[in-house]
PDB file of C-alpha atoms in Angstrom:
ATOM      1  CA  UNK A   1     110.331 132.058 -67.721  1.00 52.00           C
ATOM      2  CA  UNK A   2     106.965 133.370 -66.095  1.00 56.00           C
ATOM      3  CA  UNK A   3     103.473 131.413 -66.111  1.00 65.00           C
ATOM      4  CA  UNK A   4     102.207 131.231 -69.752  1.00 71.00           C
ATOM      5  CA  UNK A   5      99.387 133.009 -71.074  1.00 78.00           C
ATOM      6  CA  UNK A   6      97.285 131.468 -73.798  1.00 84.00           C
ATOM      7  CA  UNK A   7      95.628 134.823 -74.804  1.00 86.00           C
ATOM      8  CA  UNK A   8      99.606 135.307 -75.664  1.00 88.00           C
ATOM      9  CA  UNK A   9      99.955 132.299 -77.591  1.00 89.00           C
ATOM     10  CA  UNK A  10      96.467 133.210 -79.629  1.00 89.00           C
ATOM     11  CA  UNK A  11      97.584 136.111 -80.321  1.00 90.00           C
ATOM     12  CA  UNK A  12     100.998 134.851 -81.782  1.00 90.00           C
ATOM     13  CA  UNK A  13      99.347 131.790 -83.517  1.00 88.00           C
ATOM     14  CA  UNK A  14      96.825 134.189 -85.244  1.00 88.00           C
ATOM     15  CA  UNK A  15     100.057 136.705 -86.376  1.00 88.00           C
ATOM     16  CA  UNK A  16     102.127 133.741 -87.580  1.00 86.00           C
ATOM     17  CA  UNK A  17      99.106 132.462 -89.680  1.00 83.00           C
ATOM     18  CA  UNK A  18      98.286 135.606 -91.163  1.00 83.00           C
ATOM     19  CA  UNK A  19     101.712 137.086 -91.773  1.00 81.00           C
ATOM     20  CA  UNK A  20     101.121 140.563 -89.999  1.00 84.00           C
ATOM     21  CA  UNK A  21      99.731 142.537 -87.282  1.00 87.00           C
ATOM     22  CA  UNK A  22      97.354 144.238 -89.188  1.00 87.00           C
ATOM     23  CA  UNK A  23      95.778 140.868 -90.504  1.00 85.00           C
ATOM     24  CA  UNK A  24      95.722 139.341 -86.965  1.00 86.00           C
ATOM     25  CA  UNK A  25      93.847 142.416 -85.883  1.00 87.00           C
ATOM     26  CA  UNK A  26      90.966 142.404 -88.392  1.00 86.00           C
ATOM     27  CA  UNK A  27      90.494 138.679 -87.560  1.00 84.00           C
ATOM     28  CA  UNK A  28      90.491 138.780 -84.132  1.00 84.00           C
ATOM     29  CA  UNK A  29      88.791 142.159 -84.034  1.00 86.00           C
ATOM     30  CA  UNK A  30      91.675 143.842 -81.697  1.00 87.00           C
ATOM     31  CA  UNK A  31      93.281 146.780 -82.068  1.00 90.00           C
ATOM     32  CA  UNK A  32      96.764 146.320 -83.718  1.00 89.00           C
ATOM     33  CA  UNK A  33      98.722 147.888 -81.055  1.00 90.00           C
ATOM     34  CA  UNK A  34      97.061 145.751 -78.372  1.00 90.00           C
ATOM     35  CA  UNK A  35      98.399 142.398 -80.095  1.00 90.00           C
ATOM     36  CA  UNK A  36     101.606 144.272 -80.824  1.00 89.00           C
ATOM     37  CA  UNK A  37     102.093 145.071 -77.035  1.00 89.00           C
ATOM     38  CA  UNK A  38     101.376 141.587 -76.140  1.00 88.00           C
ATOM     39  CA  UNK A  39     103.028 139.658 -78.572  1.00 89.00           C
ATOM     40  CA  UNK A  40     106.162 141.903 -77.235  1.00 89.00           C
ATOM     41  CA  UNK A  41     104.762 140.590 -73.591  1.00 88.00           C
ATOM     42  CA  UNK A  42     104.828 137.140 -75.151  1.00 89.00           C
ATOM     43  CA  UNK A  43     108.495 136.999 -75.790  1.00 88.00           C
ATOM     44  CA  UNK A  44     109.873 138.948 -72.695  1.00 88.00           C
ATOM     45  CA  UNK A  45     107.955 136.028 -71.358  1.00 87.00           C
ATOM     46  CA  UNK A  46     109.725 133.199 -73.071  1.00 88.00           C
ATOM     47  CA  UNK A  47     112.938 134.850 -73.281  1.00 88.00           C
ATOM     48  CA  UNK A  48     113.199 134.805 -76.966  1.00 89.00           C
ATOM     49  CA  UNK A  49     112.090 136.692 -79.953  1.00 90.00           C
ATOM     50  CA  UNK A  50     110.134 134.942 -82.300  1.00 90.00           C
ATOM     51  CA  UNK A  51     109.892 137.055 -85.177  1.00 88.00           C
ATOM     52  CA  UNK A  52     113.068 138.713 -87.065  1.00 86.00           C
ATOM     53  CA  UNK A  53     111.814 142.339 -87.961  1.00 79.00           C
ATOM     54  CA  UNK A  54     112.524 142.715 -91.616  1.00 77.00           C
ATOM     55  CA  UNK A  55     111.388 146.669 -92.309  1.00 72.00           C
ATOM     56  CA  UNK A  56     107.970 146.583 -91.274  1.00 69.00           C
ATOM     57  CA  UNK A  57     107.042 142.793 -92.164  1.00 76.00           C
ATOM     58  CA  UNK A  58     107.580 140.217 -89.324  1.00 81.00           C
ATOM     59  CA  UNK A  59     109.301 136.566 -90.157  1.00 85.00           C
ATOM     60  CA  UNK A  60     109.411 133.886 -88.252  1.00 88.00           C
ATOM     61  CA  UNK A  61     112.952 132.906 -87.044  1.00 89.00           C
ATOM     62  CA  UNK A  62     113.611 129.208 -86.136  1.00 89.00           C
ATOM     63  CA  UNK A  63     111.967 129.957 -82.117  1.00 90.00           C
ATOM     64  CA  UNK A  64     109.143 130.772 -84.075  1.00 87.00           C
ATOM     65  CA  UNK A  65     108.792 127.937 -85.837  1.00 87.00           C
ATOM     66  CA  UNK A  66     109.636 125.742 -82.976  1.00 88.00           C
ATOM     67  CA  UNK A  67     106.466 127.895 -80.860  1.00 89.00           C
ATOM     68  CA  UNK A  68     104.103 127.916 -83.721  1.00 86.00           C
ATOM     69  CA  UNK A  69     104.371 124.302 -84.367  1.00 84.00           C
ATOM     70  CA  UNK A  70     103.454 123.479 -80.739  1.00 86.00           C
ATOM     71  CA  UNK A  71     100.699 126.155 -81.269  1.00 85.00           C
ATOM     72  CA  UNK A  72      99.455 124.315 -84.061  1.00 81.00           C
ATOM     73  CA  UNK A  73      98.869 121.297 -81.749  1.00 79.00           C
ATOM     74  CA  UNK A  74      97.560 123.011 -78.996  1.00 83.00           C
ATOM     75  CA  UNK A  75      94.906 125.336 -81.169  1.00 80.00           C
ATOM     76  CA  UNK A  76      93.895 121.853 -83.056  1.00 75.00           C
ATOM     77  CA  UNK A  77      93.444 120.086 -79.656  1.00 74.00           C
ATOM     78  CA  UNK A  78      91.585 123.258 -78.348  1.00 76.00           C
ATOM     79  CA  UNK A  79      89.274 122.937 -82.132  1.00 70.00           C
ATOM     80  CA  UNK A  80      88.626 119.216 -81.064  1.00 65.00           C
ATOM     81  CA  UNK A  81      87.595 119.336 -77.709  1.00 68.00           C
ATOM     82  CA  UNK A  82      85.266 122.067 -78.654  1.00 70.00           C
ATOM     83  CA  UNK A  83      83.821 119.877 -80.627  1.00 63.00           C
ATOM     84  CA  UNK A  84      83.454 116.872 -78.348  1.00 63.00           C
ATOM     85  CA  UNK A  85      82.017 118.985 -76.109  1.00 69.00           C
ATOM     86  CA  UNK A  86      79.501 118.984 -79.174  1.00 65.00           C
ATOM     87  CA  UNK A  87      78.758 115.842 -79.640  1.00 61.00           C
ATOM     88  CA  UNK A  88      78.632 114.579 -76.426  1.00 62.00           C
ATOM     89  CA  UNK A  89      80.817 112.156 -74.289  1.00 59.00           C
ATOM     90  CA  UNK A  90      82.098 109.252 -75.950  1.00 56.00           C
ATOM     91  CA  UNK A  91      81.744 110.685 -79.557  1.00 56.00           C
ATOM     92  CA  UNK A  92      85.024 112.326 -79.845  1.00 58.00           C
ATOM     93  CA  UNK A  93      86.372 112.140 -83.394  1.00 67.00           C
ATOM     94  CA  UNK A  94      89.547 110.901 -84.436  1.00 78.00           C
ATOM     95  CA  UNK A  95      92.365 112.628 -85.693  1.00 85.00           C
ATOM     96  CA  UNK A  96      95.071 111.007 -88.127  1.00 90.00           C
ATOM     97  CA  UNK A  97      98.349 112.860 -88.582  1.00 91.00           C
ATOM     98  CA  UNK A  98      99.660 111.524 -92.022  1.00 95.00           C
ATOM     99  CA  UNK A  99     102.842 112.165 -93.894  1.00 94.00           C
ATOM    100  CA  UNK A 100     102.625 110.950 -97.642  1.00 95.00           C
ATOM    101  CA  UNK A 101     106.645 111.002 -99.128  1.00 93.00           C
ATOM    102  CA  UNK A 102     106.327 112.744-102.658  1.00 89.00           C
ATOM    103  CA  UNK A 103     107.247 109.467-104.616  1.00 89.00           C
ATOM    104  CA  UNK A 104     103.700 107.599-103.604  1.00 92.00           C
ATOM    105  CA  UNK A 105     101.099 108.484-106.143  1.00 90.00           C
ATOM    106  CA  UNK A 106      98.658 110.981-104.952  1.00 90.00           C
ATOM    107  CA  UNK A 107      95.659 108.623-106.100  1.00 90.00           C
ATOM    108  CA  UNK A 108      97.591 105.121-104.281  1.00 93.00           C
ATOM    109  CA  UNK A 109      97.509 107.593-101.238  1.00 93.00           C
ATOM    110  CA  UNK A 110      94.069 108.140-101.595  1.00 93.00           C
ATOM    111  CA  UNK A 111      93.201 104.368-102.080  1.00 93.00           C
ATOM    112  CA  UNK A 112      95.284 103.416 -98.818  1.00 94.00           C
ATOM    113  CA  UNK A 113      93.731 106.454 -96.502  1.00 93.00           C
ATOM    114  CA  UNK A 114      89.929 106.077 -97.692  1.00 93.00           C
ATOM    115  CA  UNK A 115      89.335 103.512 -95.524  1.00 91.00           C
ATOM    116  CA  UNK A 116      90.253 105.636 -92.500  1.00 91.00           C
ATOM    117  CA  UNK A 117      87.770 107.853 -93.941  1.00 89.00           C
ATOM    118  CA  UNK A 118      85.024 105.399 -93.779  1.00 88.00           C
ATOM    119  CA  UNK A 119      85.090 104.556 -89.219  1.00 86.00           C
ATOM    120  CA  UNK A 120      81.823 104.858 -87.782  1.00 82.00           C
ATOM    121  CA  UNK A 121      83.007 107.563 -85.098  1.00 76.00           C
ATOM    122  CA  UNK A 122      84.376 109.568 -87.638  1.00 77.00           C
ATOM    123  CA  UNK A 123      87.981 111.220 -88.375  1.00 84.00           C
ATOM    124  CA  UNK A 124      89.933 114.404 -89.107  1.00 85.00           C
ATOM    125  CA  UNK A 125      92.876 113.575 -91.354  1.00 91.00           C
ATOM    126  CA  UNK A 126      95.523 116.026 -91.433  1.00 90.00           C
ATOM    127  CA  UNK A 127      97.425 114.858 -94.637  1.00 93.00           C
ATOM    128  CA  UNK A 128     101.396 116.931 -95.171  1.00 91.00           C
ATOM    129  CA  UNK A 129     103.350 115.676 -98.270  1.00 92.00           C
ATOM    130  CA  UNK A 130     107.305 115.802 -98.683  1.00 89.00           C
ATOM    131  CA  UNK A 131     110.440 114.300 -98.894  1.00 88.00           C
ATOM    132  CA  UNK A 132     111.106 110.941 -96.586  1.00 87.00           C
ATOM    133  CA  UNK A 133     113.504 112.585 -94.412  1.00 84.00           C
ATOM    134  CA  UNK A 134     111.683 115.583 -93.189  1.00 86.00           C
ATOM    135  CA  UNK A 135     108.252 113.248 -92.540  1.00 89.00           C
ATOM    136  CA  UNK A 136     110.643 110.859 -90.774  1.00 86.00           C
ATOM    137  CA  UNK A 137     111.638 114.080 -88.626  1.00 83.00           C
ATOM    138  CA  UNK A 138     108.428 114.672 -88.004  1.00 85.00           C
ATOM    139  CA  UNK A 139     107.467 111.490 -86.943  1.00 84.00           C
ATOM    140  CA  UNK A 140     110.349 110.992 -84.589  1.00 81.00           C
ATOM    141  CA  UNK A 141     109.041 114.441 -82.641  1.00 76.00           C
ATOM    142  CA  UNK A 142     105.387 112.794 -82.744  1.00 79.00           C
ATOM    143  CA  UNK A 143     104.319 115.396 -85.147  1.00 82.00           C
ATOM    144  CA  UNK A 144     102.757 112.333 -87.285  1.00 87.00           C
ATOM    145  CA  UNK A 145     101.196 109.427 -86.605  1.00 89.00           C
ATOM    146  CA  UNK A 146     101.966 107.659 -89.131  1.00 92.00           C
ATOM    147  CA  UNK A 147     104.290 107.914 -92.726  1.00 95.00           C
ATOM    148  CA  UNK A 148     103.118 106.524 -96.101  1.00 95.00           C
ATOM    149  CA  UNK A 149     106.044 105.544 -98.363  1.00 94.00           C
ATOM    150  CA  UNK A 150     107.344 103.455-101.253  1.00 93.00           C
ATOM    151  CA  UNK A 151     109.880 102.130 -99.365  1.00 92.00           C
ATOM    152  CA  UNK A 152     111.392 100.645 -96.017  1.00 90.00           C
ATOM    153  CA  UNK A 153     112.854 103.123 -93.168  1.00 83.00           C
ATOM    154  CA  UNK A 154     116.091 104.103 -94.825  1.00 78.00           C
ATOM    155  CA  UNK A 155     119.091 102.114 -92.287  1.00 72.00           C
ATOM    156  CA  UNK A 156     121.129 105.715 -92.856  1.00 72.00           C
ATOM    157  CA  UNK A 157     118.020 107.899 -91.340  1.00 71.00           C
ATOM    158  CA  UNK A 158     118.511 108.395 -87.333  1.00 69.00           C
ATOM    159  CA  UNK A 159     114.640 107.528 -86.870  1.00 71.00           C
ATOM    160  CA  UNK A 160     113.586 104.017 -84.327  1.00 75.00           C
ATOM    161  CA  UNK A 161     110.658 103.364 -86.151  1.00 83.00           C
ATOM    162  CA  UNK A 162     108.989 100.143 -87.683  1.00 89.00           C
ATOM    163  CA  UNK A 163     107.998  98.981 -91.502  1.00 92.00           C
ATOM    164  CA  UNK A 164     104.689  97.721 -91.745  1.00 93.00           C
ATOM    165  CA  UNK A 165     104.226  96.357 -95.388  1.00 93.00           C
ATOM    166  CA  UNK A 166     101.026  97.445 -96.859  1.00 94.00           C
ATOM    167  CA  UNK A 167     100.937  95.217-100.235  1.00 93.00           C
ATOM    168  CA  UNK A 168     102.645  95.434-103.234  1.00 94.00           C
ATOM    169  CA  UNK A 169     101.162  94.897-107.052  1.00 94.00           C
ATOM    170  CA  UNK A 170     103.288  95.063-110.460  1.00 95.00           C
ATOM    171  CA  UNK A 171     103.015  98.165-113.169  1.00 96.00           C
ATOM    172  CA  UNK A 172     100.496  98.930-115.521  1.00 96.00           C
ATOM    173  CA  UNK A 173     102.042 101.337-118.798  1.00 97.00           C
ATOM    174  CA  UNK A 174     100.075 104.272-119.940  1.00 97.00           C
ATOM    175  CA  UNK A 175     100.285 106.436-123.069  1.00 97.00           C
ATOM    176  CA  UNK A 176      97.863 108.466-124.802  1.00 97.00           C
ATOM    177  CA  UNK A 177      95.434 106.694-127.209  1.00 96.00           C
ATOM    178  CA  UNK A 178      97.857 107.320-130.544  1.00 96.00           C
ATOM    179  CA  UNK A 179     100.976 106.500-128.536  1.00 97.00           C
ATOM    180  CA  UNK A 180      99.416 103.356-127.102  1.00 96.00           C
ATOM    181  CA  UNK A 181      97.840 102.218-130.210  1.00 96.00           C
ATOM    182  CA  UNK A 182     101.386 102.034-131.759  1.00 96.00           C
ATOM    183  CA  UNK A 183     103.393 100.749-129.142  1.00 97.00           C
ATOM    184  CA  UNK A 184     101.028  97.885-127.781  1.00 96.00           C
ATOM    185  CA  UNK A 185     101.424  95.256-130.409  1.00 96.00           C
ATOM    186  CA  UNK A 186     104.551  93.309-129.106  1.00 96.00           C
ATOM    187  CA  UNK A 187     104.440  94.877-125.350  1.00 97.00           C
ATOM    188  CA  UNK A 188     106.934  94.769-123.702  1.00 97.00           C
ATOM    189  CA  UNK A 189     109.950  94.845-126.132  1.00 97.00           C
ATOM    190  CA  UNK A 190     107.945  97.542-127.936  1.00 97.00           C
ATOM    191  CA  UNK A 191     109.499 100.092-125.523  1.00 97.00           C
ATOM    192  CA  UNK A 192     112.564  99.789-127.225  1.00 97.00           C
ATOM    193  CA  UNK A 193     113.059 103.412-128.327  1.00 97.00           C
ATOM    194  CA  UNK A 194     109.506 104.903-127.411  1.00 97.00           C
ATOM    195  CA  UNK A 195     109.331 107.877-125.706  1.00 98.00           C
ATOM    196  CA  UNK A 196     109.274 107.278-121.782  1.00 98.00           C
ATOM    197  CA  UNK A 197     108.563 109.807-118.665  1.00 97.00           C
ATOM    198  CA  UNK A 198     110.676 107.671-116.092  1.00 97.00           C
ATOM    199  CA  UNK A 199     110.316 108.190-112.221  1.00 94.00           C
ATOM    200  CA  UNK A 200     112.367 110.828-110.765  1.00 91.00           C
ATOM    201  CA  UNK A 201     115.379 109.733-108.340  1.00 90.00           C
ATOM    202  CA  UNK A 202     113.329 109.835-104.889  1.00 87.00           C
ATOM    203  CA  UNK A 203     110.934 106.503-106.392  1.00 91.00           C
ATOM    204  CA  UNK A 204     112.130 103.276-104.831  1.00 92.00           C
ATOM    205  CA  UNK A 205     110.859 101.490-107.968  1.00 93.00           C
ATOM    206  CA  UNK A 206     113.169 103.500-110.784  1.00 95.00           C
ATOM    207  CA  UNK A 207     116.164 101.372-110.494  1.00 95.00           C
ATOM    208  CA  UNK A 208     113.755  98.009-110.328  1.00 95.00           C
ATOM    209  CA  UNK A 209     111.918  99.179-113.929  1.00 96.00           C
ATOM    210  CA  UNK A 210     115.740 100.249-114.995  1.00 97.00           C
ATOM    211  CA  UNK A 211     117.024  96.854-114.199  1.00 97.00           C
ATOM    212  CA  UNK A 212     114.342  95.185-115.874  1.00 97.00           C
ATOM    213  CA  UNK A 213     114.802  96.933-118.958  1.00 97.00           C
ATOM    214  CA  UNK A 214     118.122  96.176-119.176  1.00 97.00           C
ATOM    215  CA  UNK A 215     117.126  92.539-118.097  1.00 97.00           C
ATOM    216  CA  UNK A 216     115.057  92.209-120.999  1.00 96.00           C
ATOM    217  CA  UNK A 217     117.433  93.972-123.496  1.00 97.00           C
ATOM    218  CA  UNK A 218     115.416  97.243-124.072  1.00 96.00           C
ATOM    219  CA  UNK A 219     116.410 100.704-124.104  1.00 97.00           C
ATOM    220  CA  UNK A 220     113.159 103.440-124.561  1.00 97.00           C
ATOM    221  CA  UNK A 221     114.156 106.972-124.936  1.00 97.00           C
ATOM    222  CA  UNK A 222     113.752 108.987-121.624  1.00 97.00           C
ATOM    223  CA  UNK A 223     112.165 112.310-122.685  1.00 97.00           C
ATOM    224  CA  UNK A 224     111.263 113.235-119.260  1.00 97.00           C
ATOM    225  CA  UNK A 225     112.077 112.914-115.746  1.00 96.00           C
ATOM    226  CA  UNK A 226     110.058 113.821-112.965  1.00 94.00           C
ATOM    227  CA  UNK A 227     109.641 114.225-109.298  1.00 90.00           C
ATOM    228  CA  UNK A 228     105.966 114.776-109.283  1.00 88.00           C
ATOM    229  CA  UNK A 229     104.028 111.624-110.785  1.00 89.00           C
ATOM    230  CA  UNK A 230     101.037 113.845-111.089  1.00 90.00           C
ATOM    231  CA  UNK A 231     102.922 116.002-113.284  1.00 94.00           C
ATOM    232  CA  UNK A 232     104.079 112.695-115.177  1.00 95.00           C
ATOM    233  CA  UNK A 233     100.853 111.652-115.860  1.00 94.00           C
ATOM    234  CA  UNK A 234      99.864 115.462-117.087  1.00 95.00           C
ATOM    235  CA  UNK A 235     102.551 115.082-119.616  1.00 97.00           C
ATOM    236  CA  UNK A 236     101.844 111.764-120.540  1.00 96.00           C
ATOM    237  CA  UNK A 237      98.036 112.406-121.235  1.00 96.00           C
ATOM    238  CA  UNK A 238      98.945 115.016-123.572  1.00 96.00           C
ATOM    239  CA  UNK A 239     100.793 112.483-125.669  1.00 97.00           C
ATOM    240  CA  UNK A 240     104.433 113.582-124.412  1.00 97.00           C
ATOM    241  CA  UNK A 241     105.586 109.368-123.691  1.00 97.00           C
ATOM    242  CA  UNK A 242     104.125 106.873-122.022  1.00 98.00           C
ATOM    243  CA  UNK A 243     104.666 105.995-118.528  1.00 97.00           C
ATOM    244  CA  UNK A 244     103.686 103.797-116.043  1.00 96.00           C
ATOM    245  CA  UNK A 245     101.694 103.387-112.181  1.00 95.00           C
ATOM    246  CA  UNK A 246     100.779 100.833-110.080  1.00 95.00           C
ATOM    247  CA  UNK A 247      98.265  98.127-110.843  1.00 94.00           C
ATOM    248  CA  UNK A 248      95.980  99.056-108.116  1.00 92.00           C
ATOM    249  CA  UNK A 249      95.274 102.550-109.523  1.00 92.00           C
ATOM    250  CA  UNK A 250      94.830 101.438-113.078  1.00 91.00           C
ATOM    251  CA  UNK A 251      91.371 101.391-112.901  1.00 89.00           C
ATOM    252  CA  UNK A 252      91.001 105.108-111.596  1.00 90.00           C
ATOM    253  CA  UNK A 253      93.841 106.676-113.677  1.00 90.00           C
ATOM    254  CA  UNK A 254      91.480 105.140-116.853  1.00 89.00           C
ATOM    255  CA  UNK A 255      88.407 107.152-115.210  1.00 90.00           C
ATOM    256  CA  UNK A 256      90.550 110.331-114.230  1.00 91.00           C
ATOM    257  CA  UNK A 257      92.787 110.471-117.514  1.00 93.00           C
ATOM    258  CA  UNK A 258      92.668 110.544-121.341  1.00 95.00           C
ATOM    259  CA  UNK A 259      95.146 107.647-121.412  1.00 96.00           C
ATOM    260  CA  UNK A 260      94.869 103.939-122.544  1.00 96.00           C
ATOM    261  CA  UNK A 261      96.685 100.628-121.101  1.00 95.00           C
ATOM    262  CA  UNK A 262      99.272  99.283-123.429  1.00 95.00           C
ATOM    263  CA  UNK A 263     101.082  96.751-121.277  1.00 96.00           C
ATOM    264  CA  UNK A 264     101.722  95.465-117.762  1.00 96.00           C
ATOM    265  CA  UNK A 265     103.971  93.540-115.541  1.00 96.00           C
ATOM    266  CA  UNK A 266     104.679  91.876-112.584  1.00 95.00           C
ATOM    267  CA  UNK A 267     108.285  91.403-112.985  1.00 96.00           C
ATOM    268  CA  UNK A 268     108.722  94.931-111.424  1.00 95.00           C
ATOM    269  CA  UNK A 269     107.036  95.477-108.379  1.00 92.00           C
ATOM    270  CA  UNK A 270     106.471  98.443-106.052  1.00 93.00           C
ATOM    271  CA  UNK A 271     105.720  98.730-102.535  1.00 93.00           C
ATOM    272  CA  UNK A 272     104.096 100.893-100.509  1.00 95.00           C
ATOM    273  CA  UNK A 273     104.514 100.852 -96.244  1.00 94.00           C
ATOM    274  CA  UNK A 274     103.056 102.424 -93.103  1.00 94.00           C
ATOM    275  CA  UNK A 275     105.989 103.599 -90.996  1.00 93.00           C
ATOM    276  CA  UNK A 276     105.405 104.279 -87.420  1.00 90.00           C
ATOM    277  CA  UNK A 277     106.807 104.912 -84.182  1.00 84.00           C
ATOM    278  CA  UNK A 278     104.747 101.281 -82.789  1.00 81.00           C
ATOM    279  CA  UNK A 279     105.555  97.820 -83.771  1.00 83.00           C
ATOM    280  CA  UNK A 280     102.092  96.923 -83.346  1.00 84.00           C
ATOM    281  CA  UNK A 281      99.605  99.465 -84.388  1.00 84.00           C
ATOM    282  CA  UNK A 282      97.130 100.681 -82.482  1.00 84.00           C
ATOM    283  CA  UNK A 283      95.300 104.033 -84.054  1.00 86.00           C
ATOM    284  CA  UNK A 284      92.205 102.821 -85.225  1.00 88.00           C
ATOM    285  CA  UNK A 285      92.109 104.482 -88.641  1.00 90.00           C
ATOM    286  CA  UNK A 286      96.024 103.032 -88.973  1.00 91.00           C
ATOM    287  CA  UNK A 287      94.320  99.877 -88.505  1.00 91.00           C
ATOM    288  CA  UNK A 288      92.126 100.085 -90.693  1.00 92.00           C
ATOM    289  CA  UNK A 289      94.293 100.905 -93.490  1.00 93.00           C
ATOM    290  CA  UNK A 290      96.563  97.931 -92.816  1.00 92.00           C
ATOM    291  CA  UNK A 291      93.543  95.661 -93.564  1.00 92.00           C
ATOM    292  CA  UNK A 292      91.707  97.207 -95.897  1.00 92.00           C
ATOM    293  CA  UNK A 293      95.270  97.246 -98.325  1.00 91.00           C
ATOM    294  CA  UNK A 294      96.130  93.996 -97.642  1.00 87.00           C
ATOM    295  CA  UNK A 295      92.627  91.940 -98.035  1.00 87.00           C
ATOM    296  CA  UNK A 296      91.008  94.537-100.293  1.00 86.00           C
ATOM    297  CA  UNK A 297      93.000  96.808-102.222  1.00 85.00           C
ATOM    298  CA  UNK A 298      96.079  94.541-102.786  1.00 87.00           C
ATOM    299  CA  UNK A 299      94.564  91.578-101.975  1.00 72.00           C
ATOM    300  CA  UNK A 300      92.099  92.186-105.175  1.00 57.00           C
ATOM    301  CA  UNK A 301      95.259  93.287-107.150  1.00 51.00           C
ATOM    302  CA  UNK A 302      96.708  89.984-106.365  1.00 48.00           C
ATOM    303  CA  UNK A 303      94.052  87.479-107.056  1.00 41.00           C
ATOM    304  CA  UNK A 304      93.503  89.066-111.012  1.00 43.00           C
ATOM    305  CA  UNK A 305      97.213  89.047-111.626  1.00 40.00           C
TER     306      UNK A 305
END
């Protein structure tokens, strides 16, 4: 493998990110055989292609992934130390490389990373959502910095990495105004036989509220399961069942959606951790989001329950 060039690697980055010569060229402003010739340079360099020709598109194969995720990095790296340069020595701003698993509401993640948000020197948050295992994978290869999740490190996941509890706060149950209105008087054995959007399979709390309605003897009809909570709470505001959230977004789901409290509890808790790669956190923004959910957001959570 020769000496790499990064005019090379631009010109890949800038054809994976566009999904053709032709784009790459108007954006760069080069002629499309010139980044053709190269990127063909590019891989006699590395010694692999990087792009399965399917008729006259191009598609990444798995070396191109593999490239254009180091690109990524290096390109972002390149963005930021333009930007020091910028501002000056000793202003550099930080960057936070955050996965948030699917199952963690999208406003809890917002509550937890807004502190982050607020450090005097300023930060770049680069947020990717999925499922647990492929954010785990990506923090194993450094990828992230750190993992937001309802739940511990799974002991079947092949990942060294530490649990760092965040806080945890007991359910609040939503409905639209009609729904809540007739299901609130005698909260919760009321739920016996309302309609009910119930967690999908990836939330760490389902069992716990499944448990506890067996527990208490109560059996609501499940009209709808679902993966996305944001997509929950769409069909709950229109009236579709009730369901339920976390305490410490009650306040904001009020603001946000057309829906009305009918009930909580703190019999069934959920969780929410930082997973990292460090058993003592060090990022600054990381830090800040360990305090600011345990003496603020939980902490508050906590002292009205």
């Amino acid at each position: 493998m020769g000496a790499m060039n990064y005019k090379h690697l631009h010109y890949f980055w800038m054809v994976a990110k566009t999904g053709s010569i032709g784009r790459a060229s108007a954006r760069l402003h080069v002629t499309a055989q010139t980044i053709s010739g190269q990127l063909t340079l590019f891989e006699e360099i590395l010694g692999h292609q990087l792009f399965d020709r399917v008729g006259r598109r191009l598609q990444l194969n798995d070396m191109g992934r593999l490239v254009l995720r180091y690109a990524d990095d290096i390109f972002t790296l390149g963005g930021e130390l333009e930007e020091a340069v910028r501002r000056g020595p000793g202003e550099r701003t930080l960057q936070l490389r955050v996965g948030v698993t699917d199952a963690v509401p999208k406003a809890m993640a917002y509550l937890l990373l807004e502190p982050a948000m607020q450090l005097p020197q300023g930060l770049r948050i680069i947020c990717r959502e999925g499922k647990p295992r492929q954010l785990l994978a990506e923090l194993a290869t450094h990828q992230l910095d750190i993992v937001i999740a309802d739940s511990p490190l799974p002991a079947n996941v092949e990942v060294r990495g530490f649990n760092h509890l965040l806080g945890e706060c007991g359910l609040d149950f939503f409905a639209a105004p009609a729904l809540a209105r007739q299901y609130r008087k005698g909260f919760p054995h009321s739920l016996d036989g309302a309609p009910f959007l119930l967690p999908g399979e990836d939330a760490a709390m389902r069992p716990r509220l499944l448990r506890w309605f067996d527990r208490i003897g109560i059996r609501p009809q499940i009209v709808g399961e679902f993966d996305d909570g944001a997509l929950m709470k769409a069909f709950g505001e229109a009236g579709a069942g009730i369901f339920c959230a976390p305490q410490a977004v009650a306040a904001r789901l009020r603001k946000q959606l057309a829906v009305q409290r009918l009930g909580t509890t703190n019999e069934v808790n959920e969780q929410f951790y930082a997973v990292s790669m460090e058993r003592r956190l060090t990022h600054p923004a990381v830090v800040a989001i360990r305090s600011a959910a345990r003496d603020k957001l939980f902490g508050t959570v906590q002292s009205a329950g």
